[in-house]
Amino acid sequence: MTKVLNFLDPLPIVSAVLMGVALWLIFIWVPTEINQGAVQRILYFHVPVAWGSMLGIFVVSGSSIMYLWNKNEKWDRLAVASAEVGVVFGGLMLLSGMIWARPVWSVWWTGEAKLTTALILFFIYVAYLMFRAYFPPGAQRQRLAAVIGLIGAANTPIIYFAANLWAQAHPPIVTGPAADAESSLGSDLGTVLLVSTLAFTFLFIYLLQIRLKVRKAEDDIIELKRNSGTHAPISQAPPDQAQSTEARGTS
Amino acid sequence: MIDSLAVIWSIGRKDLLLELRNKDVVVAVAGFALLIMVIFTFSLNLSQDSARLIGPGVLWSAVAFAGVTGLNRAFSLEVEGNTLEALMLAPVSRDLIFLGKALGNFLFITVALVVVLPVFAVLFNLVIFRWEMLAISLLTTVGFSAVGTLFAAMSVRVRAREVMLPLLFLPVVTPLIMAAVESTSHMVNGRSWSDMSEWLQLAVAFDVVFLVVSAFVFQHILED
């Protein structure tokens, strides 16, 4: 029996402990930054979730290429699970970035290169997930989704280059508090960022693992239905059930 | 080499013949693009300065949005006529089928642009009939048809394909739209080739990458 949630796993425990330490460091231990004030603490969330969304894109691209290469379903499951978690992290990155930018840059959004790139990539991976939701399940959906993953990866450097050129032509209008005082944080900032990034990386892997298990269970159900014939309910087909338990045990 | 070109041309010519008979795609793309531009001219209250500032953006957004509607037709005709299987049975490699279909789409969008660009020049009162405009239009159309053909082939079997194609197509072509808008706006402001060279290089890179990648992955799309 594949169990989706298991609280005795080391992964959720490590994520929770690290997250607790990160929260303590961010809100109690680290001093307030002189120039930006309390808002600067958003950085300690923003950078780790941005890293998580990047990690998600890397895993989607890598496993899409692997799937096209050897057609092993586990790569497809890894790609979709990673796209889902990556899109959630990407959404959090965009939101936390905007909340930070409003007081510091006095705009919610601007044409800065990294922002533009992140937003376009976010849309590409949302389209990836929507495509999967609209397409009937099967090997064809997995192949086509892998192609989108590949296209997104091929496009990333072009988008970044274009966004950079665009930002040079239209300098972002930013009128935030000027950084007149030397930042008082020094190496503290690095420490907090490191712990927080580690915590969010573990959270990313944990969420990825949960989604992978759910995907595996979904595939198992499809397999069960296929083995038991299209019309007979699973409960009335004991021999097939035995067969599928066997199949699950070996996979 | 000559054989490959013959295959590409015969697929492109087939689409062109169909198009000459019913004129579905070109009329749809050109008509839709014109309507978008007309609506913009009413909603933006143009002066000569603001036309120069926002005209290029309006032009290429209109072409991108209208292009999607035309691209949708490219493969839906094949599916409706059950000719996609015949195309897949043809003893030619899949990348040539892709290039042939992309050639067809390229010609349709080019013809639509021939209608759209003069109207744009009139509505926005801008001088655009220059060699720069030819280069920008060709580069943009190549990229649109490469990406568009790939995604149209993918979304043809999706329910709600009219929704799916723009959602896939528009974010991916955003760098190309940026390149087209920026170089057009350099042109209408009377700047030289060297000012827009970086954007044109970007458009060339985009076209090359997506022609090669799309042709390469097309075998995975037209499988079984």
mmCIF file with all atom_site columns, C-alpha atoms in Angstrom, chain B residues 5-202:
data_model
loop_
_atom_site.group_PDB
_atom_site.id
_atom_site.type_symbol
_atom_site.label_atom_id
_atom_site.label_alt_id
_atom_site.label_comp_id
_atom_site.label_asym_id
_atom_site.label_entity_id
_atom_site.label_seq_id
_atom_site.pdbx_PDB_ins_code
_atom_site.Cartn_x
_atom_site.Cartn_y
_atom_site.Cartn_z
_atom_site.occupancy
_atom_site.B_iso_or_equiv
_atom_site.pdbx_formal_charge
_atom_site.auth_seq_id
_atom_site.auth_comp_id
_atom_site.auth_asym_id
_atom_site.auth_atom_id
_atom_site.pdbx_PDB_model_num
ATOM 1   C CA . LEU B 1 5   ? 13.101  20.641 -50.444 1.00 0.00 ? 5   LEU B CA 1
ATOM 2   C CA . ALA B 1 6   ? 10.671  18.973 -52.866 1.00 0.00 ? 6   ALA B CA 1
ATOM 3   C CA . VAL B 1 7   ? 8.859   17.308 -49.944 1.00 0.00 ? 7   VAL B CA 1
ATOM 4   C CA . ILE B 1 8   ? 8.683   20.554 -47.961 1.00 0.00 ? 8   ILE B CA 1
ATOM 5   C CA . TRP B 1 9   ? 7.423   22.440 -51.002 1.00 0.00 ? 9   TRP B CA 1
ATOM 6   C CA . SER B 1 10  ? 4.778   19.862 -51.905 1.00 0.00 ? 10  SER B CA 1
ATOM 7   C CA . ILE B 1 11  ? 3.309   19.948 -48.365 1.00 0.00 ? 11  ILE B CA 1
ATOM 8   C CA . GLY B 1 12  ? 3.453   23.743 -48.354 1.00 0.00 ? 12  GLY B CA 1
ATOM 9   C CA . ARG B 1 13  ? 1.905   23.890 -51.820 1.00 0.00 ? 13  ARG B CA 1
ATOM 10  C CA . LYS B 1 14  ? -0.924  21.576 -50.756 1.00 0.00 ? 14  LYS B CA 1
ATOM 11  C CA . ASP B 1 15  ? -1.833  23.960 -47.907 1.00 0.00 ? 15  ASP B CA 1
ATOM 12  C CA . LEU B 1 16  ? -1.477  26.917 -50.220 1.00 0.00 ? 16  LEU B CA 1
ATOM 13  C CA . LEU B 1 17  ? -3.850  25.355 -52.786 1.00 0.00 ? 17  LEU B CA 1
ATOM 14  C CA . LEU B 1 18  ? -6.444  24.653 -50.096 1.00 0.00 ? 18  LEU B CA 1
ATOM 15  C CA . GLU B 1 19  ? -6.051  28.212 -48.859 1.00 0.00 ? 19  GLU B CA 1
ATOM 16  C CA . LEU B 1 20  ? -6.418  29.671 -52.369 1.00 0.00 ? 20  LEU B CA 1
ATOM 17  C CA . ARG B 1 21  ? -9.743  27.852 -52.673 1.00 0.00 ? 21  ARG B CA 1
ATOM 18  C CA . ASN B 1 22  ? -11.364 28.808 -49.376 1.00 0.00 ? 22  ASN B CA 1
ATOM 19  C CA . LYS B 1 23  ? -9.181  31.730 -48.133 1.00 0.00 ? 23  LYS B CA 1
ATOM 20  C CA . ASP B 1 24  ? -10.021 30.838 -44.525 1.00 0.00 ? 24  ASP B CA 1
ATOM 21  C CA . VAL B 1 25  ? -6.767  31.594 -42.780 1.00 0.00 ? 25  VAL B CA 1
ATOM 22  C CA . VAL B 1 26  ? -5.545  34.732 -44.515 1.00 0.00 ? 26  VAL B CA 1
ATOM 23  C CA . VAL B 1 27  ? -8.913  36.486 -44.293 1.00 0.00 ? 27  VAL B CA 1
ATOM 24  C CA . ALA B 1 28  ? -9.280  35.513 -40.631 1.00 0.00 ? 28  ALA B CA 1
ATOM 25  C CA . VAL B 1 29  ? -5.769  36.639 -39.653 1.00 0.00 ? 29  VAL B CA 1
ATOM 26  C CA . ALA B 1 30  ? -5.818  39.878 -41.642 1.00 0.00 ? 30  ALA B CA 1
ATOM 27  C CA . GLY B 1 31  ? -9.369  40.761 -40.618 1.00 0.00 ? 31  GLY B CA 1
ATOM 28  C CA . PHE B 1 32  ? -8.780  40.082 -36.961 1.00 0.00 ? 32  PHE B CA 1
ATOM 29  C CA . ALA B 1 33  ? -5.482  42.008 -36.929 1.00 0.00 ? 33  ALA B CA 1
ATOM 30  C CA . LEU B 1 34  ? -7.104  44.989 -38.631 1.00 0.00 ? 34  LEU B CA 1
ATOM 31  C CA . LEU B 1 35  ? -9.959  45.010 -36.121 1.00 0.00 ? 35  LEU B CA 1
ATOM 32  C CA . ILE B 1 36  ? -7.560  44.914 -33.166 1.00 0.00 ? 36  ILE B CA 1
ATOM 33  C CA . MET B 1 37  ? -5.636  47.883 -34.596 1.00 0.00 ? 37  MET B CA 1
ATOM 34  C CA . VAL B 1 38  ? -8.797  49.865 -35.295 1.00 0.00 ? 38  VAL B CA 1
ATOM 35  C CA . ILE B 1 39  ? -10.060 49.280 -31.758 1.00 0.00 ? 39  ILE B CA 1
ATOM 36  C CA . PHE B 1 40  ? -6.712  50.444 -30.400 1.00 0.00 ? 40  PHE B CA 1
ATOM 37  C CA . THR B 1 41  ? -6.785  53.650 -32.441 1.00 0.00 ? 41  THR B CA 1
ATOM 38  C CA . PHE B 1 42  ? -10.165 54.486 -30.908 1.00 0.00 ? 42  PHE B CA 1
ATOM 39  C CA . SER B 1 43  ? -9.263  53.541 -27.360 1.00 0.00 ? 43  SER B CA 1
ATOM 40  C CA . LEU B 1 44  ? -5.880  55.297 -27.300 1.00 0.00 ? 44  LEU B CA 1
ATOM 41  C CA . ASN B 1 45  ? -6.672  58.780 -28.641 1.00 0.00 ? 45  ASN B CA 1
ATOM 42  C CA . LEU B 1 46  ? -3.608  59.055 -30.882 1.00 0.00 ? 46  LEU B CA 1
ATOM 43  C CA . SER B 1 47  ? -1.408  62.033 -31.562 1.00 0.00 ? 47  SER B CA 1
ATOM 44  C CA . GLN B 1 48  ? 1.592   61.952 -33.896 1.00 0.00 ? 48  GLN B CA 1
ATOM 45  C CA . ASP B 1 49  ? 4.056   61.489 -31.000 1.00 0.00 ? 49  ASP B CA 1
ATOM 46  C CA . SER B 1 50  ? 2.034   58.845 -29.223 1.00 0.00 ? 50  SER B CA 1
ATOM 47  C CA . ALA B 1 51  ? 1.523   56.962 -32.505 1.00 0.00 ? 51  ALA B CA 1
ATOM 48  C CA . ARG B 1 52  ? 5.285   56.643 -32.827 1.00 0.00 ? 52  ARG B CA 1
ATOM 49  C CA . LEU B 1 53  ? 5.524   55.528 -29.224 1.00 0.00 ? 53  LEU B CA 1
ATOM 50  C CA . ILE B 1 54  ? 2.791   52.892 -29.116 1.00 0.00 ? 54  ILE B CA 1
ATOM 51  C CA . GLY B 1 55  ? 2.217   52.068 -32.801 1.00 0.00 ? 55  GLY B CA 1
ATOM 52  C CA . PRO B 1 56  ? 4.833   49.288 -33.039 1.00 0.00 ? 56  PRO B CA 1
ATOM 53  C CA . GLY B 1 57  ? 3.475   47.616 -29.909 1.00 0.00 ? 57  GLY B CA 1
ATOM 54  C CA . VAL B 1 58  ? -0.092  47.711 -31.229 1.00 0.00 ? 58  VAL B CA 1
ATOM 55  C CA . LEU B 1 59  ? 0.977   46.338 -34.624 1.00 0.00 ? 59  LEU B CA 1
ATOM 56  C CA . TRP B 1 60  ? 2.824   43.310 -33.300 1.00 0.00 ? 60  TRP B CA 1
ATOM 57  C CA . SER B 1 61  ? 0.333   42.504 -30.540 1.00 0.00 ? 61  SER B CA 1
ATOM 58  C CA . ALA B 1 62  ? -2.386  42.547 -33.200 1.00 0.00 ? 62  ALA B CA 1
ATOM 59  C CA . VAL B 1 63  ? -0.358  40.258 -35.471 1.00 0.00 ? 63  VAL B CA 1
ATOM 60  C CA . ALA B 1 64  ? 0.441   37.875 -32.591 1.00 0.00 ? 64  ALA B CA 1
ATOM 61  C CA . PHE B 1 65  ? -3.187  37.619 -31.412 1.00 0.00 ? 65  PHE B CA 1
ATOM 62  C CA . ALA B 1 66  ? -4.543  37.307 -34.942 1.00 0.00 ? 66  ALA B CA 1
ATOM 63  C CA . GLY B 1 67  ? -1.810  34.847 -35.898 1.00 0.00 ? 67  GLY B CA 1
ATOM 64  C CA . VAL B 1 68  ? -2.971  32.451 -33.175 1.00 0.00 ? 68  VAL B CA 1
ATOM 65  C CA . THR B 1 69  ? -6.454  32.254 -34.675 1.00 0.00 ? 69  THR B CA 1
ATOM 66  C CA . GLY B 1 70  ? -4.993  31.403 -38.077 1.00 0.00 ? 70  GLY B CA 1
ATOM 67  C CA . LEU B 1 71  ? -2.567  28.840 -36.694 1.00 0.00 ? 71  LEU B CA 1
ATOM 68  C CA . ASN B 1 72  ? -5.453  27.020 -35.054 1.00 0.00 ? 72  ASN B CA 1
ATOM 69  C CA . ARG B 1 73  ? -6.796  26.269 -38.529 1.00 0.00 ? 73  ARG B CA 1
ATOM 70  C CA . ALA B 1 74  ? -3.549  24.775 -39.830 1.00 0.00 ? 74  ALA B CA 1
ATOM 71  C CA . PHE B 1 75  ? -4.006  21.392 -38.223 1.00 0.00 ? 75  PHE B CA 1
ATOM 72  C CA . SER B 1 76  ? -7.723  21.422 -37.496 1.00 0.00 ? 76  SER B CA 1
ATOM 73  C CA . LEU B 1 77  ? -8.355  21.091 -41.248 1.00 0.00 ? 77  LEU B CA 1
ATOM 74  C CA . GLU B 1 78  ? -6.127  18.015 -41.306 1.00 0.00 ? 78  GLU B CA 1
ATOM 75  C CA . VAL B 1 79  ? -7.999  16.475 -38.392 1.00 0.00 ? 79  VAL B CA 1
ATOM 76  C CA . GLU B 1 80  ? -11.463 17.331 -39.731 1.00 0.00 ? 80  GLU B CA 1
ATOM 77  C CA . GLY B 1 81  ? -10.627 15.771 -43.105 1.00 0.00 ? 81  GLY B CA 1
ATOM 78  C CA . ASN B 1 82  ? -8.904  12.786 -41.449 1.00 0.00 ? 82  ASN B CA 1
ATOM 79  C CA . THR B 1 83  ? -5.863  13.596 -43.554 1.00 0.00 ? 83  THR B CA 1
ATOM 80  C CA . LEU B 1 84  ? -3.423  13.747 -40.661 1.00 0.00 ? 84  LEU B CA 1
ATOM 81  C CA . GLU B 1 85  ? -3.086  9.961  -40.761 1.00 0.00 ? 85  GLU B CA 1
ATOM 82  C CA . ALA B 1 86  ? -2.358  10.129 -44.470 1.00 0.00 ? 86  ALA B CA 1
ATOM 83  C CA . LEU B 1 87  ? 0.297   12.722 -43.819 1.00 0.00 ? 87  LEU B CA 1
ATOM 84  C CA . MET B 1 88  ? 1.816   10.502 -41.144 1.00 0.00 ? 88  MET B CA 1
ATOM 85  C CA . LEU B 1 89  ? 1.774   7.491  -43.474 1.00 0.00 ? 89  LEU B CA 1
ATOM 86  C CA . ALA B 1 90  ? 3.748   9.389  -46.111 1.00 0.00 ? 90  ALA B CA 1
ATOM 87  C CA . PRO B 1 91  ? 7.230   7.885  -46.439 1.00 0.00 ? 91  PRO B CA 1
ATOM 88  C CA . VAL B 1 92  ? 9.020   11.089 -45.470 1.00 0.00 ? 92  VAL B CA 1
ATOM 89  C CA . SER B 1 93  ? 10.658  12.030 -42.204 1.00 0.00 ? 93  SER B CA 1
ATOM 90  C CA . ARG B 1 94  ? 8.650   14.010 -39.678 1.00 0.00 ? 94  ARG B CA 1
ATOM 91  C CA . ASP B 1 95  ? 10.912  17.034 -39.657 1.00 0.00 ? 95  ASP B CA 1
ATOM 92  C CA . LEU B 1 96  ? 10.120  17.586 -43.351 1.00 0.00 ? 96  LEU B CA 1
ATOM 93  C CA . ILE B 1 97  ? 6.386   17.406 -42.594 1.00 0.00 ? 97  ILE B CA 1
ATOM 94  C CA . PHE B 1 98  ? 6.949   20.028 -39.905 1.00 0.00 ? 98  PHE B CA 1
ATOM 95  C CA . LEU B 1 99  ? 8.900   22.297 -42.247 1.00 0.00 ? 99  LEU B CA 1
ATOM 96  C CA . GLY B 1 100 ? 6.234   21.898 -44.944 1.00 0.00 ? 100 GLY B CA 1
ATOM 97  C CA . LYS B 1 101 ? 3.413   22.857 -42.587 1.00 0.00 ? 101 LYS B CA 1
ATOM 98  C CA . ALA B 1 102 ? 5.504   25.711 -41.199 1.00 0.00 ? 102 ALA B CA 1
ATOM 99  C CA . LEU B 1 103 ? 6.118   26.943 -44.751 1.00 0.00 ? 103 LEU B CA 1
ATOM 100 C CA . GLY B 1 104 ? 2.368   27.033 -45.336 1.00 0.00 ? 104 GLY B CA 1
ATOM 101 C CA . ASN B 1 105 ? 1.781   29.029 -42.155 1.00 0.00 ? 105 ASN B CA 1
ATOM 102 C CA . PHE B 1 106 ? 4.667   31.336 -43.014 1.00 0.00 ? 106 PHE B CA 1
ATOM 103 C CA . LEU B 1 107 ? 3.084   32.145 -46.383 1.00 0.00 ? 107 LEU B CA 1
ATOM 104 C CA . PHE B 1 108 ? -0.349  32.759 -44.819 1.00 0.00 ? 108 PHE B CA 1
ATOM 105 C CA . ILE B 1 109 ? 0.962   35.171 -42.193 1.00 0.00 ? 109 ILE B CA 1
ATOM 106 C CA . THR B 1 110 ? 3.110   36.920 -44.813 1.00 0.00 ? 110 THR B CA 1
ATOM 107 C CA . VAL B 1 111 ? 0.106   37.493 -47.075 1.00 0.00 ? 111 VAL B CA 1
ATOM 108 C CA . ALA B 1 112 ? -1.905  38.727 -44.085 1.00 0.00 ? 112 ALA B CA 1
ATOM 109 C CA . LEU B 1 113 ? 0.936   41.157 -43.258 1.00 0.00 ? 113 LEU B CA 1
ATOM 110 C CA . VAL B 1 114 ? 0.863   42.491 -46.814 1.00 0.00 ? 114 VAL B CA 1
ATOM 111 C CA . VAL B 1 115 ? -2.726  43.550 -46.089 1.00 0.00 ? 115 VAL B CA 1
ATOM 112 C CA . VAL B 1 116 ? -2.166  44.655 -42.492 1.00 0.00 ? 116 VAL B CA 1
ATOM 113 C CA . LEU B 1 117 ? 0.999   46.779 -42.854 1.00 0.00 ? 117 LEU B CA 1
ATOM 114 C CA . PRO B 1 118 ? -0.414  49.414 -45.294 1.00 0.00 ? 118 PRO B CA 1
ATOM 115 C CA . VAL B 1 119 ? -3.484  49.850 -43.088 1.00 0.00 ? 119 VAL B CA 1
ATOM 116 C CA . PHE B 1 120 ? -1.215  50.219 -40.058 1.00 0.00 ? 120 PHE B CA 1
ATOM 117 C CA . ALA B 1 121 ? 0.799   52.887 -41.903 1.00 0.00 ? 121 ALA B CA 1
ATOM 118 C CA . VAL B 1 122 ? -2.421  54.768 -42.666 1.00 0.00 ? 122 VAL B CA 1
ATOM 119 C CA . LEU B 1 123 ? -4.036  54.468 -39.243 1.00 0.00 ? 123 LEU B CA 1
ATOM 120 C CA . PHE B 1 124 ? -0.924  55.455 -37.305 1.00 0.00 ? 124 PHE B CA 1
ATOM 121 C CA . ASN B 1 125 ? 0.448   57.809 -39.972 1.00 0.00 ? 125 ASN B CA 1
ATOM 122 C CA . LEU B 1 126 ? 3.929   56.268 -39.866 1.00 0.00 ? 126 LEU B CA 1
ATOM 123 C CA . VAL B 1 127 ? 6.437   55.650 -42.660 1.00 0.00 ? 127 VAL B CA 1
ATOM 124 C CA . ILE B 1 128 ? 7.120   51.927 -42.561 1.00 0.00 ? 128 ILE B CA 1
ATOM 125 C CA . PHE B 1 129 ? 7.887   50.909 -46.133 1.00 0.00 ? 129 PHE B CA 1
ATOM 126 C CA . ARG B 1 130 ? 11.599  50.448 -45.701 1.00 0.00 ? 130 ARG B CA 1
ATOM 127 C CA . TRP B 1 131 ? 13.998  47.533 -45.951 1.00 0.00 ? 131 TRP B CA 1
ATOM 128 C CA . GLU B 1 132 ? 14.176  47.383 -42.160 1.00 0.00 ? 132 GLU B CA 1
ATOM 129 C CA . MET B 1 133 ? 10.468  46.614 -42.028 1.00 0.00 ? 133 MET B CA 1
ATOM 130 C CA . LEU B 1 134 ? 10.897  43.778 -44.533 1.00 0.00 ? 134 LEU B CA 1
ATOM 131 C CA . ALA B 1 135 ? 13.640  42.206 -42.418 1.00 0.00 ? 135 ALA B CA 1
ATOM 132 C CA . ILE B 1 136 ? 11.682  42.589 -39.160 1.00 0.00 ? 136 ILE B CA 1
ATOM 133 C CA . SER B 1 137 ? 8.504   41.169 -40.693 1.00 0.00 ? 137 SER B CA 1
ATOM 134 C CA . LEU B 1 138 ? 10.250  38.173 -42.240 1.00 0.00 ? 138 LEU B CA 1
ATOM 135 C CA . LEU B 1 139 ? 12.152  37.310 -39.046 1.00 0.00 ? 139 LEU B CA 1
ATOM 136 C CA . THR B 1 140 ? 9.037   37.635 -36.894 1.00 0.00 ? 140 THR B CA 1
ATOM 137 C CA . THR B 1 141 ? 6.900   35.611 -39.285 1.00 0.00 ? 141 THR B CA 1
ATOM 138 C CA . VAL B 1 142 ? 9.455   32.787 -39.435 1.00 0.00 ? 142 VAL B CA 1
ATOM 139 C CA . GLY B 1 143 ? 9.509   32.557 -35.628 1.00 0.00 ? 143 GLY B CA 1
ATOM 140 C CA . PHE B 1 144 ? 5.713   32.786 -35.306 1.00 0.00 ? 144 PHE B CA 1
ATOM 141 C CA . SER B 1 145 ? 5.187   30.023 -37.860 1.00 0.00 ? 145 SER B CA 1
ATOM 142 C CA . ALA B 1 146 ? 7.856   27.730 -36.372 1.00 0.00 ? 146 ALA B CA 1
ATOM 143 C CA . VAL B 1 147 ? 6.516   27.936 -32.804 1.00 0.00 ? 147 VAL B CA 1
ATOM 144 C CA . GLY B 1 148 ? 2.910   28.181 -33.969 1.00 0.00 ? 148 GLY B CA 1
ATOM 145 C CA . THR B 1 149 ? 3.060   25.095 -36.186 1.00 0.00 ? 149 THR B CA 1
ATOM 146 C CA . LEU B 1 150 ? 4.579   23.039 -33.380 1.00 0.00 ? 150 LEU B CA 1
ATOM 147 C CA . PHE B 1 151 ? 2.003   24.104 -30.783 1.00 0.00 ? 151 PHE B CA 1
ATOM 148 C CA . ALA B 1 152 ? -0.904  23.892 -33.254 1.00 0.00 ? 152 ALA B CA 1
ATOM 149 C CA . ALA B 1 153 ? 0.030   20.267 -33.945 1.00 0.00 ? 153 ALA B CA 1
ATOM 150 C CA . MET B 1 154 ? 0.125   19.651 -30.204 1.00 0.00 ? 154 MET B CA 1
ATOM 151 C CA . SER B 1 155 ? -3.101  21.339 -29.229 1.00 0.00 ? 155 SER B CA 1
ATOM 152 C CA . VAL B 1 156 ? -5.173  20.024 -32.144 1.00 0.00 ? 156 VAL B CA 1
ATOM 153 C CA . ARG B 1 157 ? -6.280  17.008 -30.112 1.00 0.00 ? 157 ARG B CA 1
ATOM 154 C CA . VAL B 1 158 ? -6.887  18.921 -26.883 1.00 0.00 ? 158 VAL B CA 1
ATOM 155 C CA . ARG B 1 159 ? -10.409 19.793 -25.874 1.00 0.00 ? 159 ARG B CA 1
ATOM 156 C CA . ALA B 1 160 ? -10.714 23.587 -25.866 1.00 0.00 ? 160 ALA B CA 1
ATOM 157 C CA . ARG B 1 161 ? -7.842  23.944 -28.334 1.00 0.00 ? 161 ARG B CA 1
ATOM 158 C CA . GLU B 1 162 ? -8.808  27.547 -29.051 1.00 0.00 ? 162 GLU B CA 1
ATOM 159 C CA . VAL B 1 163 ? -7.833  28.312 -25.462 1.00 0.00 ? 163 VAL B CA 1
ATOM 160 C CA . MET B 1 164 ? -4.802  26.076 -25.295 1.00 0.00 ? 164 MET B CA 1
ATOM 161 C CA . LEU B 1 165 ? -2.925  27.371 -28.332 1.00 0.00 ? 165 LEU B CA 1
ATOM 162 C CA . PRO B 1 166 ? -2.635  31.023 -27.226 1.00 0.00 ? 166 PRO B CA 1
ATOM 163 C CA . LEU B 1 167 ? -1.711  29.936 -23.696 1.00 0.00 ? 167 LEU B CA 1
ATOM 164 C CA . LEU B 1 168 ? 1.211   27.931 -25.075 1.00 0.00 ? 168 LEU B CA 1
ATOM 165 C CA . PHE B 1 169 ? 2.123   30.195 -27.978 1.00 0.00 ? 169 PHE B CA 1
ATOM 166 C CA . LEU B 1 170 ? 2.122   33.695 -26.502 1.00 0.00 ? 170 LEU B CA 1
ATOM 167 C CA . PRO B 1 171 ? 4.526   33.248 -23.566 1.00 0.00 ? 171 PRO B CA 1
ATOM 168 C CA . VAL B 1 172 ? 7.010   31.365 -25.738 1.00 0.00 ? 172 VAL B CA 1
ATOM 169 C CA . VAL B 1 173 ? 7.056   34.006 -28.494 1.00 0.00 ? 173 VAL B CA 1
ATOM 170 C CA . THR B 1 174 ? 7.285   36.937 -26.044 1.00 0.00 ? 174 THR B CA 1
ATOM 171 C CA . PRO B 1 175 ? 11.021  37.492 -26.745 1.00 0.00 ? 175 PRO B CA 1
ATOM 172 C CA . LEU B 1 176 ? 10.281  37.612 -30.467 1.00 0.00 ? 176 LEU B CA 1
ATOM 173 C CA . ILE B 1 177 ? 7.438   40.097 -29.959 1.00 0.00 ? 177 ILE B CA 1
ATOM 174 C CA . MET B 1 178 ? 9.806   42.245 -27.876 1.00 0.00 ? 178 MET B CA 1
ATOM 175 C CA . ALA B 1 179 ? 12.379  42.112 -30.686 1.00 0.00 ? 179 ALA B CA 1
ATOM 176 C CA . ALA B 1 180 ? 9.801   43.011 -33.339 1.00 0.00 ? 180 ALA B CA 1
ATOM 177 C CA . VAL B 1 181 ? 8.336   45.893 -31.310 1.00 0.00 ? 181 VAL B CA 1
ATOM 178 C CA . GLU B 1 182 ? 11.700  47.357 -30.310 1.00 0.00 ? 182 GLU B CA 1
ATOM 179 C CA . SER B 1 183 ? 13.225  47.227 -33.778 1.00 0.00 ? 183 SER B CA 1
ATOM 180 C CA . THR B 1 184 ? 10.069  48.625 -35.380 1.00 0.00 ? 184 THR B CA 1
ATOM 181 C CA . SER B 1 185 ? 10.071  51.453 -32.898 1.00 0.00 ? 185 SER B CA 1
ATOM 182 C CA . HIS B 1 186 ? 13.749  52.186 -33.691 1.00 0.00 ? 186 HIS B CA 1
ATOM 183 C CA . MET B 1 187 ? 12.748  52.281 -37.351 1.00 0.00 ? 187 MET B CA 1
ATOM 184 C CA . VAL B 1 188 ? 9.783   54.658 -37.012 1.00 0.00 ? 188 VAL B CA 1
ATOM 185 C CA . ASN B 1 189 ? 11.958  56.945 -34.912 1.00 0.00 ? 189 ASN B CA 1
ATOM 186 C CA . GLY B 1 190 ? 14.381  57.152 -37.829 1.00 0.00 ? 190 GLY B CA 1
ATOM 187 C CA . ARG B 1 191 ? 17.297  55.277 -36.303 1.00 0.00 ? 191 ARG B CA 1
ATOM 188 C CA . SER B 1 192 ? 19.742  53.174 -38.284 1.00 0.00 ? 192 SER B CA 1
ATOM 189 C CA . TRP B 1 193 ? 20.333  49.437 -38.667 1.00 0.00 ? 193 TRP B CA 1
ATOM 190 C CA . SER B 1 194 ? 23.083  49.443 -36.038 1.00 0.00 ? 194 SER B CA 1
ATOM 191 C CA . ASP B 1 195 ? 20.635  50.614 -33.352 1.00 0.00 ? 195 ASP B CA 1
ATOM 192 C CA . MET B 1 196 ? 18.365  47.654 -33.924 1.00 0.00 ? 196 MET B CA 1
ATOM 193 C CA . SER B 1 197 ? 21.083  45.113 -34.723 1.00 0.00 ? 197 SER B CA 1
ATOM 194 C CA . GLU B 1 198 ? 20.971  43.503 -31.273 1.00 0.00 ? 198 GLU B CA 1
ATOM 195 C CA . TRP B 1 199 ? 17.232  42.950 -31.538 1.00 0.00 ? 199 TRP B CA 1
ATOM 196 C CA . LEU B 1 200 ? 17.526  41.576 -35.053 1.00 0.00 ? 200 LEU B CA 1
ATOM 197 C CA . GLN B 1 201 ? 20.256  39.190 -33.881 1.00 0.00 ? 201 GLN B CA 1
ATOM 198 C CA . LEU B 1 202 ? 17.967  38.070 -31.089 1.00 0.00 ? 202 LEU B CA 1
#
